[in-house]
Amino acid sequence: MDELKKLKVPQLKELLKNEGLAITGKKDELIKRLFDRQSQSNQSKSKSPSPVPNNDTQNLTNEDTQDSTNKDTQDDSTPAKDSQDLTTNNIQDPPNNNVQDTSTNNIGDHSTNNIGDHSTKNGQHPSTNDEQDDLPPTKRPRLSNENPPPRPQTHEDEMNLDLDLEAEPEDPNQPIQTNSNRTKSDLYLDTINRDMLDFDFERLCSVTLSNINIYACLVCGKYFQGRSKISPAYAHSIGSDHHVFINLLSEKVYVLPDGYEVSDPSLDDIKYLLNPTFTPEFLNRLDTGLYPVAYDLQGISYLPGFVGLNNIKANDYLNVIVQILSHVTPLRDYLICRKPTSNDTELVKRFGTLMRKLWNPKAFKSQVSPHEFGQEVSKRSNRKFKLTEQADPLEFLGWLLNTLHLDLGGHQKKPMKKKHMKLKNEGNPQESDQMIKKVEEEKDEPSSIIDAAFRGEVRIEEHDILARPDTGEKGLKPIFDLGAEVRTIQTPFLFLTIDLPPPPVFQDTIEKNIIPQIGLNEVLMKYDGKKTIEINGKLKRFKILGLPPFLILHFKRFTSNNFIEEKNPTIVNFHTKGIDLSPYYEPKPKEKEKEVDEPIERLYDLLANVTYSSTAGTAKEDSQWKVQVHTRSVNEKQEEELKANSLKPNEEKWFQIQDLIVEEINRQMVFLGESYIQVWERRSDKIESSLKFKDSLK
């Protein structure tokens, strides 16, 4: 025990590693672990048969033993040399597998360990070449059929013998193995500090600000470039005594300044944190309401996908858009499961990485920073959308969807105009109707996952106003030319704008405390194809021709004039389940034929709701953006499928997320906020994986 206390921690860990024991813990724990192993070895050795030593030999003192040893060495110098030659030959070319090489075990490596130096005898060290003849003969590896010769043992020699015997393999037929790299690779792994690791920030060297060949220090979490002798990472390993680094691109772990690679199963959680991976089975569990409960390093539970995003300064507008897009099932699955290609833009890569981190079930902390994604957004948008300045979430949503659409291989779609001429006593209405029918029946396949999820189609009819009566009399209508053309435009859309009625201007004391309200069905009447709206001197009618699987609605709350930007505080009442959009949809001819036999329901359920709140004033700079999302629920068919597999889905829960604050709310309180953006999901009774969405892409 005293000799073990003299060793340093790295030497104790080497001994424990060779023994196959754990190398974690304080020095006292390491010493106790080694001492217990030695005690077990002594007990096993006492049970095994051993030759009975001579009583005369046991009664010899240390001085007599030394004299007899020196005398035998001088008289039998030649046999000692022969034994040394035999030892060398046996190590280089062993005749059979029974030879055990004790020189390859680190426990018996007397050049590095302080536990018993076998090149000396009882503390006597050779000092000159003349004294070489006084040394004992070189130790020859003992064959399995040989019995150890009896010799006097001191306490120190007994400890060394126990360690040597413990280091030898128990199976005599086991081949000799070396561990030159295995021990040193685990030397610094206990210095890794997982609490300091954060791979959310932009991958730039903290010294050179370069983004090429970046390594992360697994002790302090900082980023450094390279691992050569002139690199910042090499200098950091020497100056700060931090030795374990991971390459952020290849996910390989190295020990500096030694420069060798480490491959250990204990590093798998760090590699998964750097680049989370998912299976379709895990995502299908989320779609059926089987949400797994995850825990961070502090033991705090969280739900994957319902974690907060860090607000660096004024990027809450970006956070809410990322949150709602992360719950759009086909887009989430497409970005999480797709394999990156060389043609992917940096925006697609970083957005996919952010999506995987939001749904990571093995995160070290229950929050994510969008810093890396936000920096690329600022670069691609020419600093229109920055992390340090407020912006309109709708403008950012439109820019992001269009940019992702083009980056993922989509192409731009131009509106199709149809001119239906209705002139007096001339024109060819039949030819015009045929052209309209041909355009309506034209099939337009989606060219990207953005198209497949969000793109719809709307028909706009325009009629110019010739003059407006200026007599001042009430009830007079604008004057039209009945012979003028009615322009019809079919245009794709990613979101529909909903106009809110203006709040009353003159209010008494009681009405000031009353917030105006309106139902969602009333404001959707804009798209029934009958209601006429005057916009910029033109009368327009709108009709939805194509409903996407995920419908985005924008409530127009802000209007600008020459002096100030005004906000409409009207509250929109809506149900979170089963909104029927059939009155606002005109099916295509092929769909009409199908609906003759079986009517098609166009029911939508609320997926996400972005609300706006502000302090005193009307400026957006003082605004706060929140998002409300919910866990998945199942329909009757899905519930029967789960019961057949003895699975019980979780109940639907609504969460309100404001930056890092995630709190559960009641579903009946969702509509109380000033809704600004909503995402509605088309209801489907089929149990289909959303991964099939990308199968329709060409």
XYZ file of C-alpha atoms in Angstrom:
698
model
C 0.000 0.000 0.000
C 2.851 2.392 0.785
C 4.486 1.772 -2.578
C 1.197 2.490 -4.370
C 0.859 5.823 -2.580
C 4.216 6.891 -3.987
C 2.933 6.546 -7.559
C 1.377 9.383 -9.501
C -2.163 9.375 -10.856
C -1.200 8.632 -14.525
C 0.873 5.644 -13.391
C -1.979 4.335 -11.265
C -4.347 4.679 -14.220
C -1.970 2.710 -16.433
C -1.933 -0.096 -13.870
C -5.720 -0.049 -13.592
C -6.131 -0.061 -17.369
C -3.943 -3.122 -17.730
C -5.928 -4.803 -14.971
C -9.182 -4.060 -16.800
C -10.448 -1.863 -13.962
C -12.106 1.548 -14.040
C -9.715 4.511 -14.202
C -12.066 7.182 -12.876
C -12.007 8.562 -9.373
C -9.635 10.185 -6.934
C -6.153 8.912 -6.121
C -7.252 7.175 -2.919
C -9.957 5.317 -4.812
C -7.456 4.220 -7.468
C -5.022 2.941 -4.800
C -7.782 1.054 -2.982
C -8.906 -0.511 -6.282
C -5.381 -1.744 -7.010
C -4.854 -3.000 -3.456
C -8.118 -4.964 -3.581
C -7.052 -6.606 -6.809
C -3.702 -7.533 -5.234
C -5.490 -9.054 -2.251
C -7.627 -11.169 -4.565
C -4.506 -12.291 -6.391
C -2.863 -13.320 -3.109
C -5.890 -15.362 -2.139
C -5.988 -17.153 -5.499
C -2.246 -17.793 -5.301
C -2.525 -19.288 -1.816
C -5.157 -21.738 -3.059
C -3.027 -22.923 -6.034
C -0.370 -25.657 -5.329
C 3.195 -24.383 -5.060
C 6.485 -26.134 -4.235
C 7.442 -26.208 -0.574
C 10.497 -24.038 -0.102
C 13.536 -25.258 1.834
C 13.495 -24.378 5.492
C 17.139 -23.446 5.359
C 16.403 -20.998 2.575
C 13.565 -19.421 4.505
C 15.812 -18.855 7.529
C 18.411 -16.992 5.553
C 18.702 -13.321 6.229
C 18.817 -10.665 3.549
C 22.575 -10.334 3.966
C 23.199 -14.077 3.531
C 20.922 -14.137 0.512
C 22.820 -11.300 -1.125
C 26.185 -12.989 -0.504
C 25.030 -16.308 -1.882
C 23.532 -14.631 -4.903
C 26.727 -12.732 -5.709
C 28.783 -15.879 -5.261
C 26.580 -17.895 -7.569
C 26.657 -15.125 -10.116
C 30.454 -14.999 -10.201
C 30.843 -18.770 -10.408
C 28.119 -19.306 -13.006
C 28.537 -16.305 -15.254
C 28.471 -18.387 -18.418
C 25.148 -20.101 -17.717
C 23.650 -16.684 -16.996
C 24.609 -15.499 -20.450
C 23.122 -18.622 -21.967
C 19.934 -17.954 -20.066
C 19.917 -14.390 -21.364
C 20.297 -15.616 -24.945
C 17.531 -18.120 -24.395
C 15.280 -15.369 -23.078
C 15.897 -13.193 -26.113
C 15.206 -16.009 -28.514
C 12.021 -16.945 -26.727
C 10.676 -13.395 -26.875
C 11.458 -12.869 -30.540
C 10.252 -16.269 -31.784
C 8.218 -18.165 -29.182
C 8.088 -21.902 -29.861
C 4.473 -22.209 -28.726
C 1.605 -20.212 -27.315
C 2.467 -21.179 -23.764
C 5.227 -18.596 -23.524
C 4.131 -15.552 -21.571
C 5.955 -12.300 -22.194
C 6.018 -10.357 -18.981
C 8.003 -7.547 -20.576
C 4.959 -6.415 -22.576
C 2.751 -5.811 -19.537
C 2.839 -2.292 -18.231
C 2.450 -3.477 -14.676
C 5.752 -5.277 -14.927
C 7.408 -2.536 -17.017
C 10.147 -1.589 -14.598
C 11.385 1.317 -16.721
C 8.227 3.312 -16.043
C 6.772 2.030 -12.772
C 8.140 2.670 -9.306
C 6.772 -0.548 -7.851
C 9.919 -2.644 -7.465
C 12.838 -2.159 -9.856
C 13.897 -5.712 -10.775
C 17.195 -4.471 -12.193
C 18.309 -4.034 -8.560
C 18.395 -6.368 -5.616
C 17.236 -5.072 -2.246
C 17.853 -1.447 -3.130
C 21.399 -1.920 -4.594
C 21.865 -0.181 -7.966
C 24.747 -0.790 -10.412
C 26.959 2.254 -10.764
C 29.896 1.266 -13.028
C 30.623 -1.199 -15.777
C 32.897 -3.186 -13.445
C 29.914 -4.059 -11.331
C 27.910 -5.577 -14.210
C 29.075 -9.052 -13.181
C 27.470 -8.517 -9.775
C 23.994 -8.170 -11.349
C 21.578 -11.107 -11.195
C 20.925 -12.923 -14.467
C 18.303 -11.560 -16.828
C 14.816 -12.777 -16.038
C 13.720 -15.517 -18.444
C 10.005 -15.895 -19.258
C 8.594 -18.829 -17.370
C 6.914 -21.598 -19.323
C 3.505 -22.824 -18.295
C 4.841 -26.250 -17.257
C 7.583 -24.833 -15.050
C 7.226 -24.258 -11.331
C 8.525 -20.984 -9.897
C 11.808 -21.518 -8.003
C 11.698 -20.810 -4.296
C 13.393 -17.630 -3.175
C 13.237 -15.361 -0.142
C 10.695 -12.574 -0.449
C 10.609 -9.206 1.166
C 7.464 -7.122 1.422
C 8.422 -5.093 -1.651
C 9.256 -8.184 -3.712
C 6.002 -9.825 -2.706
C 4.041 -6.812 -3.939
C 5.917 -6.805 -7.251
C 5.367 -10.528 -7.693
C 1.655 -10.141 -7.052
C 1.358 -7.417 -9.681
C 3.335 -9.456 -12.235
C 1.194 -12.518 -11.706
C -1.968 -10.430 -11.931
C -0.829 -8.913 -15.224
C -0.262 -12.310 -16.876
C -3.176 -13.783 -18.877
C -5.028 -16.550 -17.157
C -5.322 -18.661 -20.323
C -1.894 -20.167 -21.173
C -2.973 -20.650 -24.796
C -3.892 -16.975 -25.260
C -1.527 -15.201 -27.698
C 0.677 -12.402 -26.488
C -0.943 -8.926 -26.827
C 0.561 -5.495 -26.635
C -1.159 -2.317 -25.473
C 1.160 0.418 -26.629
C -1.633 2.710 -27.900
C -4.573 1.490 -25.856
C -3.382 2.923 -22.567
C -2.214 6.315 -23.666
C -5.387 6.981 -25.679
C -7.472 6.984 -22.488
C -5.061 9.070 -20.483
C -6.822 12.465 -20.747
C -10.440 11.449 -21.308
C -11.272 12.130 -17.659
C -10.466 15.822 -18.228
C -13.423 16.272 -20.612
C -15.987 18.718 -19.209
C -19.354 18.096 -20.845
C -20.933 21.069 -19.069
C -18.723 23.400 -21.125
C -19.536 21.886 -24.521
C -21.759 23.936 -26.824
C -21.673 23.312 -30.567
C -24.414 25.834 -31.417
C -22.172 28.793 -32.190
C -20.607 29.584 -35.529
C -17.561 27.457 -36.229
C -14.834 30.077 -36.178
C -11.420 29.884 -34.568
C -11.352 32.018 -31.408
C -7.823 33.191 -32.305
C -7.687 33.573 -36.106
C -11.460 33.817 -36.844
C -10.952 31.285 -39.636
C -13.593 28.686 -40.499
C -11.194 26.118 -42.006
C -10.218 22.941 -40.136
C -11.799 23.900 -36.815
C -11.398 21.854 -33.644
C -13.321 22.187 -30.389
C -11.543 21.788 -27.066
C -13.486 19.231 -25.037
C -12.216 20.721 -21.775
C -13.188 24.395 -22.143
C -15.416 24.277 -25.249
C -13.509 26.906 -27.275
C -12.880 26.631 -31.011
C -9.353 26.530 -32.441
C -7.870 25.960 -35.863
C -5.633 23.050 -36.904
C -3.542 20.640 -34.861
C -0.046 21.158 -36.276
C 2.795 22.495 -34.129
C 2.138 26.077 -35.270
C -1.658 25.913 -34.930
C -3.711 27.682 -32.219
C -5.060 24.323 -31.022
C -1.529 23.011 -30.438
C -0.581 26.161 -28.517
C -3.762 25.909 -26.438
C -3.003 22.295 -25.505
C 0.401 23.308 -24.121
C -0.486 26.670 -22.599
C -3.771 25.653 -20.952
C -2.982 21.962 -20.384
C -6.115 20.968 -22.340
C -5.378 17.906 -24.436
C -8.584 16.485 -25.983
C -9.962 18.056 -29.197
C -12.651 17.053 -31.692
C -12.779 17.978 -35.360
C -16.133 19.654 -36.008
C -16.321 18.296 -39.562
C -14.955 14.747 -39.394
C -16.007 14.155 -35.730
C -12.602 12.587 -34.995
C -11.080 13.070 -31.537
C -7.376 13.781 -31.073
C -5.041 14.225 -28.114
C -2.662 17.170 -28.428
C 0.242 17.830 -28.401
C 0.862 14.091 -28.934
C -1.299 14.147 -32.064
C -2.793 10.645 -31.907
C -6.446 9.829 -32.562
C -8.716 8.511 -29.820
C -11.503 6.045 -30.473
C -13.463 5.283 -27.338
C -17.168 4.439 -26.797
C -17.375 7.036 -24.029
C -17.109 9.765 -26.695
C -20.202 8.665 -28.619
C -22.515 11.029 -26.721
C -20.316 14.003 -27.660
C -20.283 12.987 -31.323
C -24.067 12.592 -31.239
C -24.407 16.051 -29.719
C -22.291 17.462 -32.547
C -24.322 15.772 -35.269
C -27.567 14.111 -34.105
C -28.973 11.373 -36.320
C -32.511 10.016 -36.457
C -34.292 6.967 -37.763
C -37.715 6.922 -39.459
C -38.991 4.728 -36.619
C -38.189 7.437 -34.065
C -39.963 10.088 -36.143
C -43.003 7.872 -36.630
C -43.288 7.565 -32.864
C -43.473 11.348 -32.647
C -46.203 11.467 -35.282
C -48.334 8.978 -33.358
C -48.064 10.868 -30.080
C -45.470 8.619 -28.440
C -43.200 11.381 -27.225
C -40.119 10.147 -25.348
C -39.128 12.027 -22.214
C -35.485 13.103 -22.398
C -33.118 14.346 -19.688
C -30.198 16.756 -19.897
C -26.926 16.605 -17.962
C -28.562 18.205 -14.926
C -31.300 15.579 -14.826
C -33.998 18.023 -15.979
C -36.646 16.462 -18.215
C -37.669 18.008 -21.527
C -39.600 17.083 -24.663
C -37.583 16.959 -27.911
C -38.884 19.606 -30.290
C -40.285 21.755 -27.475
C -37.104 23.451 -26.290
C -36.290 27.133 -26.069
C -34.180 29.120 -28.523
C -31.686 31.635 -27.222
C -32.439 35.305 -27.935
C -29.000 36.733 -28.635
C -30.275 40.316 -28.772
C -33.351 40.870 -30.945
C -33.859 37.659 -32.893
C -37.167 36.576 -31.351
C -38.793 37.112 -34.779
C -36.432 34.436 -36.148
C -37.026 32.075 -33.228
C -40.800 31.860 -33.724
C -40.432 31.072 -37.443
C -37.902 28.339 -36.731
C -40.236 26.864 -34.121
C -43.277 26.657 -36.407
C -41.280 25.222 -39.325
C -39.738 22.599 -37.046
C -43.236 21.229 -36.376
C -44.188 20.954 -40.040
C -43.801 17.195 -40.296
C -42.707 16.721 -43.944
C -40.216 19.587 -43.804
C -38.805 18.348 -40.494
C -38.416 14.775 -41.712
C -36.932 15.864 -45.023
C -34.235 18.022 -43.440
C -33.456 15.601 -40.621
C -33.238 12.374 -42.620
C -31.814 13.562 -45.946
C -28.165 12.906 -46.646
C -26.133 16.068 -47.284
C -24.757 16.516 -50.781
C -21.997 18.621 -52.253
C -24.605 20.850 -53.912
C -26.234 21.855 -50.625
C -25.929 25.513 -49.759
C -24.678 26.614 -46.377
C -28.172 27.833 -45.469
C -29.667 24.369 -46.053
C -26.889 22.707 -44.038
C -27.219 25.019 -41.063
C -31.011 24.952 -41.067
C -30.948 21.146 -41.128
C -28.419 21.096 -38.285
C -30.592 23.441 -36.224
C -33.623 21.237 -36.888
C -31.774 18.142 -35.669
C -30.632 19.912 -32.515
C -34.189 20.956 -31.697
C -35.343 17.327 -31.838
C -32.230 15.850 -30.187
C -33.320 13.355 -27.473
C -29.776 13.210 -26.015
C -28.991 16.898 -25.589
C -26.690 18.089 -22.822
C -29.020 21.025 -22.073
C -32.654 21.741 -22.834
C -32.056 24.802 -25.014
C -30.538 25.585 -28.403
C -28.836 28.678 -29.780
C -29.627 29.716 -33.405
C -26.379 31.702 -33.653
C -24.836 29.619 -36.442
C -28.036 29.676 -38.516
C -28.638 33.378 -37.839
C -25.184 34.342 -39.087
C -25.815 32.603 -42.413
C -29.256 34.240 -42.675
C -27.672 37.656 -42.201
C -25.104 36.875 -44.885
C -27.561 35.510 -47.475
C -30.100 38.312 -46.960
C -27.477 41.076 -47.297
C -27.972 41.913 -43.608
C -31.696 42.501 -44.025
C -32.404 40.004 -41.235
C -29.916 40.247 -38.382
C -29.676 38.857 -34.875
C -29.276 42.322 -33.389
C -32.274 44.118 -34.951
C -35.997 43.456 -34.946
C -37.744 42.466 -38.167
C -41.153 41.349 -39.368
C -41.624 37.572 -38.901
C -43.806 37.395 -42.015
C -41.145 38.986 -44.206
C -38.558 36.609 -42.816
C -40.873 33.621 -43.352
C -41.465 34.572 -46.989
C -37.755 35.111 -47.633
C -36.758 31.849 -45.934
C -39.323 29.687 -47.747
C -38.456 31.118 -51.161
C -34.715 30.813 -50.535
C -35.000 27.227 -49.313
C -37.235 26.413 -52.286
C -34.570 27.562 -54.754
C -31.695 26.004 -52.790
C -33.453 22.626 -52.752
C -33.822 22.538 -56.525
C -37.136 24.315 -56.970
C -37.924 26.665 -59.818
C -39.858 29.890 -59.934
C -43.493 29.777 -60.998
C -45.032 32.696 -62.812
C -48.725 33.603 -62.547
C -50.938 32.430 -65.426
C -53.241 35.103 -66.837
C -56.561 34.308 -68.518
C -58.369 36.992 -70.483
C -62.059 36.444 -70.735
C -63.398 39.027 -73.164
C -67.077 39.817 -72.892
C -67.804 42.327 -75.570
C -71.150 43.392 -77.024
C -72.059 41.647 -80.290
C -68.489 40.313 -80.823
C -65.893 37.992 -79.327
C -65.647 34.235 -79.039
C -66.614 33.098 -75.516
C -66.424 29.412 -76.486
C -62.748 29.638 -77.412
C -62.049 31.541 -74.216
C -63.784 28.885 -72.092
C -61.717 26.131 -73.706
C -58.519 28.000 -72.895
C -59.585 28.437 -69.284
C -60.442 24.754 -68.947
C -57.085 23.748 -70.387
C -55.213 25.930 -67.916
C -57.222 24.636 -64.971
C -56.599 21.006 -65.873
C -52.875 21.532 -66.296
C -51.014 19.508 -63.713
C -48.244 21.291 -61.852
C -45.978 18.938 -59.902
C -44.130 20.299 -56.857
C -40.433 20.884 -57.478
C -39.259 20.980 -53.843
C -40.376 20.021 -50.373
C -41.425 23.652 -49.826
C -43.773 23.406 -52.798
C -45.159 20.084 -51.644
C -45.941 21.349 -48.155
C -47.015 24.999 -48.495
C -47.815 25.937 -52.084
C -51.431 26.578 -52.935
C -53.197 28.359 -55.765
C -55.653 31.236 -55.842
C -57.697 32.846 -58.614
C -57.950 36.641 -58.711
C -60.527 38.469 -60.848
C -59.928 42.185 -61.469
C -62.250 44.851 -62.860
C -61.179 48.459 -63.369
C -63.248 51.333 -61.960
C -63.837 54.020 -64.585
C -65.079 56.777 -62.329
C -66.308 57.386 -58.858
C -69.370 59.578 -58.346
C -68.448 62.829 -56.641
C -71.928 64.243 -56.021
C -71.652 63.500 -52.334
C -74.883 61.579 -52.241
C -75.007 58.374 -50.284
C -75.703 55.025 -51.903
C -74.077 55.807 -55.247
C -71.809 53.065 -56.591
C -68.674 53.303 -58.738
C -69.149 53.444 -62.503
C -67.906 50.526 -64.615
C -67.575 49.808 -68.299
C -69.491 46.598 -68.815
C -67.627 45.968 -72.049
C -64.202 46.127 -70.419
C -62.233 42.967 -69.928
C -62.244 41.025 -66.698
C -58.716 39.925 -66.001
C -58.345 36.561 -64.327
C -55.040 35.547 -62.788
C -54.148 32.167 -61.341
C -51.187 32.600 -59.055
C -49.462 30.303 -56.555
C -49.161 31.350 -52.942
C -47.224 30.302 -49.858
C -49.516 32.091 -47.404
C -52.862 33.877 -47.501
C -53.318 37.387 -46.128
C -56.390 37.951 -43.947
C -57.718 41.517 -43.615
C -58.995 42.565 -40.207
C -61.832 45.064 -39.816
C -60.643 48.455 -38.574
C -61.304 49.137 -34.898
C -63.884 51.802 -34.054
C -62.482 55.323 -34.049
C -64.802 57.017 -31.562
C -65.310 55.124 -28.345
C -66.789 56.132 -25.046
C -65.246 55.391 -21.677
C -66.762 51.928 -21.445
C -65.939 50.897 -25.031
C -62.262 51.759 -24.571
C -61.895 48.776 -22.284
C -63.557 46.447 -24.791
C -61.268 44.742 -27.302
C -62.929 44.180 -30.714
C -63.365 40.547 -31.734
C -64.243 38.700 -34.929
C -64.592 35.073 -35.958
C -62.165 33.329 -38.282
C -64.933 32.277 -40.679
C -65.948 35.913 -41.167
C -62.494 37.104 -42.203
C -62.099 34.076 -44.496
C -65.106 35.246 -46.548
C -62.599 37.257 -48.578
C -61.822 34.043 -50.476
C -65.359 32.818 -51.200
C -65.233 34.170 -54.772
C -68.273 36.411 -54.252
C -67.115 39.182 -51.968
C -65.700 42.173 -53.848
C -62.840 44.176 -52.384
C -61.579 47.491 -53.693
C -57.783 47.643 -53.852
C -55.887 50.494 -55.558
C -58.767 51.556 -57.788
C -59.682 48.019 -58.802
C -62.377 45.632 -57.689
C -61.071 42.156 -56.915
C -62.558 38.782 -56.068
C -60.556 35.859 -54.666
C -61.164 32.123 -54.839
C -58.902 29.330 -53.620
C -58.187 26.747 -56.331
C -55.581 24.652 -54.549
C -55.291 23.964 -50.832
C -51.850 22.876 -49.593
C -51.325 20.260 -46.876
C -50.123 23.069 -44.586
C -51.949 26.374 -44.938
C -50.260 29.535 -43.623
C -52.521 32.459 -42.705
C -51.255 35.990 -42.089
C -53.442 38.453 -40.197
C -52.705 41.954 -41.421
C -52.362 43.897 -38.159
C -50.027 46.707 -39.155
C -50.895 49.566 -41.483
C -48.604 52.465 -42.280
C -49.336 56.048 -43.215
C -47.114 59.045 -43.721
C -46.579 59.564 -40.007
C -46.913 56.402 -37.965
C -47.432 52.651 -38.131
C -50.700 51.614 -36.550
C -51.581 48.269 -35.031
C -54.992 46.616 -35.194
C -55.775 45.019 -31.793
C -58.736 42.937 -33.033
C -58.868 39.450 -31.536
C -59.675 36.597 -33.930
C -61.760 33.800 -32.436
C -61.180 30.302 -33.810
C -61.388 26.643 -32.933
C -58.177 24.663 -32.863
C -59.808 21.609 -34.461
C -61.857 20.991 -37.578
C -61.972 24.282 -39.504
C -63.837 23.556 -42.766
C -62.419 25.411 -45.783
C -64.821 23.946 -48.352
C -66.821 27.200 -48.768
C -63.678 29.010 -49.895
C -62.376 26.319 -52.222
C -63.295 25.635 -55.828
C -62.274 22.099 -56.786
C -60.779 21.337 -60.162
C -62.759 19.332 -62.741
C -61.052 16.060 -61.846
C -61.781 16.614 -58.171
C -65.421 17.392 -58.934
C -65.819 14.013 -60.612
C -64.469 12.264 -57.515
C -66.731 14.213 -55.177
C -69.841 13.008 -56.983
C -69.476 9.572 -55.405
C -67.688 10.498 -52.191
C -67.534 14.049 -50.815
C -64.078 15.162 -49.776
C -63.759 16.914 -46.440
C -61.329 19.797 -46.247
C -60.859 20.015 -42.510
C -57.815 21.675 -41.002
C -56.389 21.586 -37.475
C -54.259 24.311 -35.938
C -50.571 23.377 -35.855
C -48.877 26.582 -34.651
C -49.904 30.102 -33.708
C -47.590 33.142 -33.554
C -48.861 35.954 -31.343
C -47.771 39.544 -30.954
C -47.571 41.659 -27.836
C -45.999 45.043 -27.229
C -45.434 47.591 -24.548
C -46.838 51.103 -24.656
C -46.562 52.448 -28.201
C -47.150 51.064 -31.647
C -43.632 50.498 -32.949
C -42.479 46.971 -33.732
C -39.170 47.632 -32.011
C -40.936 47.167 -28.665
C -42.700 43.991 -29.731
C -42.475 40.507 -28.282
C -43.157 37.439 -30.376
C -44.420 34.158 -28.945
C -45.310 30.856 -30.566
C -47.840 28.270 -29.449
C -47.360 24.659 -30.569
C -48.747 21.325 -29.427
C -47.818 17.674 -29.252
C -49.304 15.263 -31.747
C -52.672 13.664 -31.216
C -54.070 10.599 -32.958
C -57.368 9.892 -34.638
C -59.554 6.840 -34.101
C -57.818 4.644 -36.677
C -54.388 5.504 -35.332
C -55.559 4.833 -31.783
C -56.799 1.377 -32.786
C -53.472 0.674 -34.450
C -51.600 1.650 -31.288
C -53.855 -0.430 -29.055
C -53.187 -3.453 -31.238
C -49.476 -2.964 -30.523
C -50.109 -2.418 -26.777
C -49.092 1.242 -27.036
C -50.831 4.195 -25.430
C -50.401 7.631 -27.019
C -49.787 10.663 -24.884
C -52.467 13.300 -24.484
C -52.249 16.428 -26.597
C -50.536 19.297 -24.783
C -50.122 22.920 -25.825
C -46.926 24.831 -25.065
C -46.149 28.527 -25.337
C -42.515 29.277 -26.208
C -40.963 32.712 -25.863
C -37.227 32.467 -26.497
C -35.942 30.284 -23.610
C -39.255 30.201 -21.705
C -41.313 27.068 -22.365
C -44.564 26.740 -20.434
C -47.635 24.584 -20.813
C -50.930 26.384 -21.474
C -54.578 25.452 -21.765
C -55.869 24.838 -25.281
C -58.868 27.114 -24.675
C -56.513 30.072 -24.115
C -54.718 29.883 -27.457
C -56.963 32.386 -29.273
C -56.678 35.061 -26.554
C -53.513 36.543 -28.018
C -53.173 38.812 -31.025
C -52.546 36.185 -33.675
C -50.190 37.255 -36.445
C -49.246 34.010 -38.250
C -51.019 30.663 -38.124
C -50.156 27.289 -39.647
C -53.041 24.891 -40.255
C -52.546 21.209 -41.069
C -54.917 19.301 -43.320
C -56.568 16.452 -41.481
C -55.929 12.949 -42.750
C -57.346 9.664 -41.485
C -54.640 7.560 -43.089
C -51.680 6.289 -41.088
C -48.924 7.384 -43.426
C -45.386 8.429 -42.720
C -44.649 12.019 -43.612
C -41.416 10.786 -45.144
C -43.474 9.778 -48.190
C -43.799 13.468 -48.930
C -40.447 13.533 -50.642
C -41.338 10.509 -52.766
C -43.546 12.788 -54.870
C -40.680 15.139 -55.627
C -38.988 14.941 -59.008
